[in-house]
Short mmCIF file of C-alpha atoms in Angstrom, two decimals:
data_model
loop_
_atom_site.label_atom_id
_atom_site.label_comp_id
_atom_site.label_asym_id
_atom_site.label_seq_id
_atom_site.Cartn_x
_atom_site.Cartn_y
_atom_site.Cartn_z
CA UNK K 4 -17.35 62.52 -83.53
CA UNK K 5 -18.44 59.10 -83.17
CA UNK K 6 -15.17 56.29 -82.72
CA UNK K 7 -15.97 52.80 -82.82
CA UNK K 8 -12.92 51.06 -81.64
CA UNK K 9 -11.45 47.53 -82.17
CA UNK K 10 -9.29 45.95 -79.95
CA UNK K 11 -7.15 44.59 -82.07
CA UNK K 12 -6.11 45.21 -85.89
CA UNK K 13 -3.61 42.38 -86.15
CA UNK K 14 -4.54 38.63 -84.97
CA UNK K 15 -2.96 35.56 -85.18
CA UNK K 16 -4.17 32.38 -83.71
CA UNK K 17 -3.61 28.93 -84.08
CA UNK K 18 -6.26 26.95 -84.70
CA UNK K 19 -9.00 25.48 -82.45
CA UNK K 20 -8.49 27.99 -80.17
CA UNK K 21 -11.18 30.43 -77.96
CA UNK K 22 -10.72 33.97 -79.69
CA UNK K 23 -12.45 36.69 -78.41
CA UNK K 24 -12.70 40.16 -80.60
CA UNK K 25 -14.05 43.09 -78.62
CA UNK K 26 -15.59 46.45 -80.34
CA UNK K 27 -16.61 49.00 -78.37
CA UNK K 28 -18.07 52.70 -79.31
CA UNK K 29 -18.68 55.77 -77.69
CA UNK K 30 -21.69 57.49 -78.98
CA UNK K 31 -24.17 55.58 -76.93
CA UNK K 32 -25.66 53.64 -80.06
CA UNK K 33 -28.25 51.49 -79.41
CA UNK K 34 -26.74 48.52 -82.39
CA UNK K 35 -23.63 46.72 -82.96
CA UNK K 36 -22.92 44.85 -86.08
CA UNK K 37 -20.41 42.32 -86.88
CA UNK K 38 -19.04 41.49 -90.02
CA UNK K 39 -16.52 39.60 -92.59
CA UNK K 40 -14.86 41.06 -95.20
CA UNK K 41 -13.34 38.16 -97.40
CA UNK K 42 -12.07 39.37 -101.31
CA UNK K 43 -14.86 38.85 -103.59
CA UNK K 44 -17.29 38.27 -101.23
CA UNK K 45 -17.92 41.38 -99.95
CA UNK K 46 -18.88 42.27 -96.29
CA UNK K 47 -21.09 40.12 -95.05
CA UNK K 48 -23.05 40.47 -91.34
CA UNK K 49 -22.43 37.73 -88.74
CA UNK K 50 -24.50 39.01 -85.98
CA UNK K 51 -25.58 42.30 -85.02
CA UNK K 52 -27.18 43.74 -81.81
CA UNK K 53 -29.77 45.95 -81.17
CA UNK K 54 -30.05 46.33 -77.30
CA UNK K 55 -28.13 45.16 -74.85
CA UNK K 56 -27.98 41.14 -74.13
CA UNK K 57 -30.04 41.28 -77.74
CA UNK K 58 -28.59 39.57 -80.67
CA UNK K 59 -29.56 38.54 -83.94
CA UNK K 60 -28.20 35.79 -86.52
CA UNK K 61 -27.19 37.52 -89.28
CA UNK K 62 -25.93 35.85 -93.35
CA UNK K 63 -23.13 33.67 -91.77
CA UNK K 64 -23.83 33.57 -88.23
CA UNK K 65 -22.14 29.66 -88.11
CA UNK K 66 -19.12 29.32 -85.96
CA UNK K 67 -19.61 32.69 -84.54
CA UNK K 68 -21.09 34.20 -80.78
CA UNK K 69 -21.44 37.10 -79.39
CA UNK K 70 -22.41 38.50 -76.00
CA UNK K 71 -23.26 42.30 -75.39
CA UNK K 72 -23.68 42.80 -72.09
CA UNK K 73 -23.02 46.56 -71.87
CA UNK K 74 -24.31 48.83 -74.44
CA UNK K 75 -21.47 50.23 -75.19
CA UNK K 76 -19.19 46.56 -75.56
CA UNK K 77 -19.90 44.12 -78.47
CA UNK K 78 -18.19 40.95 -78.34
CA UNK K 79 -17.37 38.34 -81.52
CA UNK K 80 -16.00 34.92 -80.00
CA UNK K 81 -14.96 31.97 -82.00
CA UNK K 82 -15.22 29.55 -79.70
CA UNK K 83 -13.15 27.00 -81.92
CA UNK K 84 -11.27 28.50 -84.49
CA UNK K 85 -10.49 27.01 -88.20
CA UNK K 86 -8.64 28.20 -91.26
CA UNK K 87 -11.53 29.53 -92.71
CA UNK K 88 -11.95 32.41 -90.24
CA UNK K 89 -9.31 33.83 -91.38
CA UNK K 90 -10.83 36.70 -92.01
CA UNK K 91 -10.55 40.53 -91.93
CA UNK K 92 -13.83 41.62 -89.34
CA UNK K 93 -15.52 44.60 -89.03
CA UNK K 94 -17.59 46.40 -86.48
CA UNK K 95 -20.34 48.60 -86.58
CA UNK K 96 -22.84 50.65 -84.81
CA UNK K 97 -25.69 53.10 -85.57
CA UNK K 98 -28.11 55.51 -83.44
CA UNK K 99 -31.84 54.01 -84.24
CA UNK K 100 -33.35 51.16 -83.65
CA UNK K 101 -33.75 50.82 -87.22
CA UNK K 102 -32.26 50.43 -90.84
CA UNK K 103 -32.35 54.24 -91.43
CA UNK K 104 -29.15 55.48 -89.78
CA UNK K 105 -25.68 55.31 -91.44
CA UNK K 106 -23.35 52.55 -89.40
CA UNK K 107 -19.76 54.07 -88.46
CA UNK K 108 -17.31 51.79 -88.76
CA UNK K 109 -14.05 50.73 -86.99
CA UNK K 110 -10.85 49.76 -88.14
CA UNK K 111 -10.98 45.99 -88.54
CA UNK K 112 -8.89 43.42 -87.08
CA UNK K 113 -7.69 41.17 -89.90
CA UNK K 114 -7.63 37.88 -88.24
CA UNK K 115 -4.85 34.97 -89.20
CA UNK K 116 -6.39 31.16 -87.87
CA UNK K 117 -2.99 29.04 -88.69
CA UNK S 4 -34.34 39.33 -100.75
CA UNK S 5 -32.53 42.28 -100.81
CA UNK S 6 -29.22 42.54 -103.24
CA UNK S 7 -26.66 45.20 -104.06
CA UNK S 8 -24.78 44.65 -107.42
CA UNK S 9 -21.73 46.43 -108.55
CA UNK S 10 -20.25 45.01 -111.54
CA UNK S 11 -17.49 47.06 -111.86
CA UNK S 12 -14.69 45.32 -109.71
CA UNK S 13 -11.43 47.71 -110.54
CA UNK S 14 -11.32 51.03 -112.22
CA UNK S 15 -8.21 52.54 -113.09
CA UNK S 16 -8.56 56.66 -114.17
CA UNK S 17 -5.78 58.83 -114.74
CA UNK S 18 -5.68 61.57 -111.74
CA UNK S 19 -7.97 64.72 -113.24
CA UNK S 20 -10.28 62.48 -114.53
CA UNK S 21 -13.92 61.81 -113.90
CA UNK S 22 -14.91 58.82 -113.17
CA UNK S 23 -18.06 57.20 -112.09
CA UNK S 24 -19.19 54.36 -109.87
CA UNK S 25 -22.02 52.22 -111.08
CA UNK S 26 -24.21 50.33 -108.66
CA UNK S 27 -27.90 48.66 -109.14
CA UNK S 28 -30.23 47.35 -106.40
CA UNK S 29 -32.97 44.86 -106.05
CA UNK S 30 -35.53 45.18 -103.52
CA UNK S 31 -39.67 44.04 -102.65
CA UNK S 32 -40.07 47.03 -100.55
CA UNK S 33 -40.94 50.79 -101.49
CA UNK S 34 -39.47 52.35 -98.14
CA UNK S 35 -35.38 51.96 -98.35
CA UNK S 36 -31.93 53.76 -98.06
CA UNK S 37 -29.49 53.77 -100.09
CA UNK S 38 -25.72 54.10 -98.81
CA UNK S 39 -22.14 54.71 -100.25
CA UNK S 40 -19.19 54.37 -98.30
CA UNK S 41 -15.37 54.64 -99.37
CA UNK S 42 -12.78 51.78 -97.51
CA UNK S 43 -9.00 53.40 -98.52
CA UNK S 44 -6.25 51.44 -97.68
CA UNK S 45 -6.25 52.18 -94.48
CA UNK S 46 -9.59 49.07 -93.53
CA UNK S 47 -11.49 51.81 -92.18
CA UNK S 48 -14.94 52.51 -94.34
CA UNK S 49 -16.27 55.61 -93.98
CA UNK S 50 -19.57 56.75 -94.51
CA UNK S 51 -20.22 58.91 -97.29
CA UNK S 52 -24.34 59.54 -98.17
CA UNK S 53 -27.73 57.87 -97.35
CA UNK S 54 -30.23 58.14 -99.66
CA UNK S 55 -34.17 57.16 -98.98
CA UNK S 56 -36.42 55.08 -101.81
CA UNK S 57 -39.17 58.88 -101.64
CA UNK S 58 -35.81 61.31 -102.59
CA UNK S 59 -34.74 61.25 -106.13
CA UNK S 60 -32.91 64.31 -106.26
CA UNK S 61 -29.12 63.60 -107.57
CA UNK S 62 -26.65 64.96 -104.58
CA UNK S 63 -23.57 66.74 -105.31
CA UNK S 64 -20.89 67.17 -102.75
CA UNK S 65 -17.76 69.36 -104.02
CA UNK S 66 -16.33 67.22 -106.35
CA UNK S 67 -19.01 63.83 -105.56
CA UNK S 68 -22.11 63.56 -107.02
CA UNK S 69 -24.88 60.81 -106.80
CA UNK S 70 -27.86 59.90 -109.38
CA UNK S 71 -30.54 58.08 -107.77
CA UNK S 72 -33.11 56.06 -110.50
CA UNK S 73 -35.77 54.55 -108.78
CA UNK S 74 -36.70 53.80 -112.57
CA UNK S 75 -33.67 51.75 -113.04
CA UNK S 76 -32.93 51.11 -109.43
CA UNK S 77 -29.66 52.63 -109.67
CA UNK S 78 -27.94 55.13 -107.14
CA UNK S 79 -24.28 55.68 -108.95
CA UNK S 80 -21.96 57.86 -107.80
CA UNK S 81 -19.60 60.00 -109.45
CA UNK S 82 -15.89 62.13 -108.83
CA UNK S 83 -15.21 64.47 -110.44
CA UNK S 84 -11.56 65.38 -111.43
CA UNK S 85 -10.01 62.43 -109.43
CA UNK S 86 -7.29 63.44 -107.32
CA UNK S 87 -4.82 60.53 -106.11
CA UNK S 88 -6.44 60.56 -102.60
CA UNK S 89 -9.22 59.38 -103.76
CA UNK S 90 -8.02 55.66 -104.72
CA UNK S 91 -10.10 52.97 -102.34
CA UNK S 92 -12.65 50.89 -102.71
CA UNK S 93 -16.22 51.64 -102.54
CA UNK S 94 -19.46 50.16 -101.30
CA UNK S 95 -22.84 50.90 -102.68
CA UNK S 96 -25.38 49.32 -99.70
CA UNK S 97 -28.73 48.64 -99.28
CA UNK S 98 -31.39 48.60 -95.69
CA UNK S 99 -35.64 47.46 -96.69
CA UNK S 100 -36.73 49.88 -93.45
CA UNK S 101 -39.17 47.25 -92.81
CA UNK S 102 -40.91 46.75 -88.99
CA UNK S 103 -38.53 43.13 -88.51
CA UNK S 104 -35.58 43.02 -86.72
CA UNK S 105 -33.57 42.02 -90.58
CA UNK S 106 -33.94 46.16 -91.09
CA UNK S 107 -31.00 46.66 -89.34
CA UNK S 108 -29.12 45.24 -91.66
CA UNK S 109 -27.56 46.55 -94.27
CA UNK S 110 -27.13 44.22 -97.51
CA UNK S 111 -23.68 45.36 -98.93
CA UNK S 112 -22.77 44.76 -102.62
CA UNK S 113 -18.73 43.57 -103.32
CA UNK S 114 -17.08 46.59 -104.06
CA UNK S 115 -15.36 48.44 -106.75
CA UNK S 116 -11.85 49.20 -105.89
CA UNK S 117 -10.52 52.82 -107.80
CA UNK S 118 -7.19 53.11 -108.20
CA UNK S 119 -6.03 57.03 -109.40
CA UNK S 120 -3.27 56.98 -111.20
CA UNK S 121 -0.65 60.30 -110.68
#
């Protein structure tokens, strides 16, 4: 079974803090994704990566950056957390270098910025 | 630009009733993929099905069935004899299989929350 894990289920940070969200997948997938999920807005793509050290902006990259130094690990970074970044963050991975394969999701990190 | 619409925000049914979740999509590509995901209260999205645009055959998996109709740009999901464990948020998603980097992107609908009442 594909396993996608995220470093924390719940996280509380203060405004202005630098926040790291970590995601690890164990199936040698090329693609990895970060989404945020908000009530009434569904899932929105923040960034994705199709290879080590490669990244592409999604629909809402502002205020975020990412890092992929190893194939299995994809980090989302909030350089200076703000209250409007309070959300559920979901990491996903998929196998092939195309849009055809299903994405496998981690359990999510619920981030609260106070 | 691609778009997925799930017009039903919330649905409540009594256990053992059948329920259909609607999904309408928009895309300019002739080659695309459609997906359904389930998100139970635990929060983790679970993949249910993938369909490509050239395969309009309906699919049945146990109590689940999917009706893909290109003529109406719809990919509806029916649960037969619903059970309490079916209570979840269900998402429909679309991916365009073009050659650009954007082809990796899934566009999700806003989800339909299904509550199955015992």
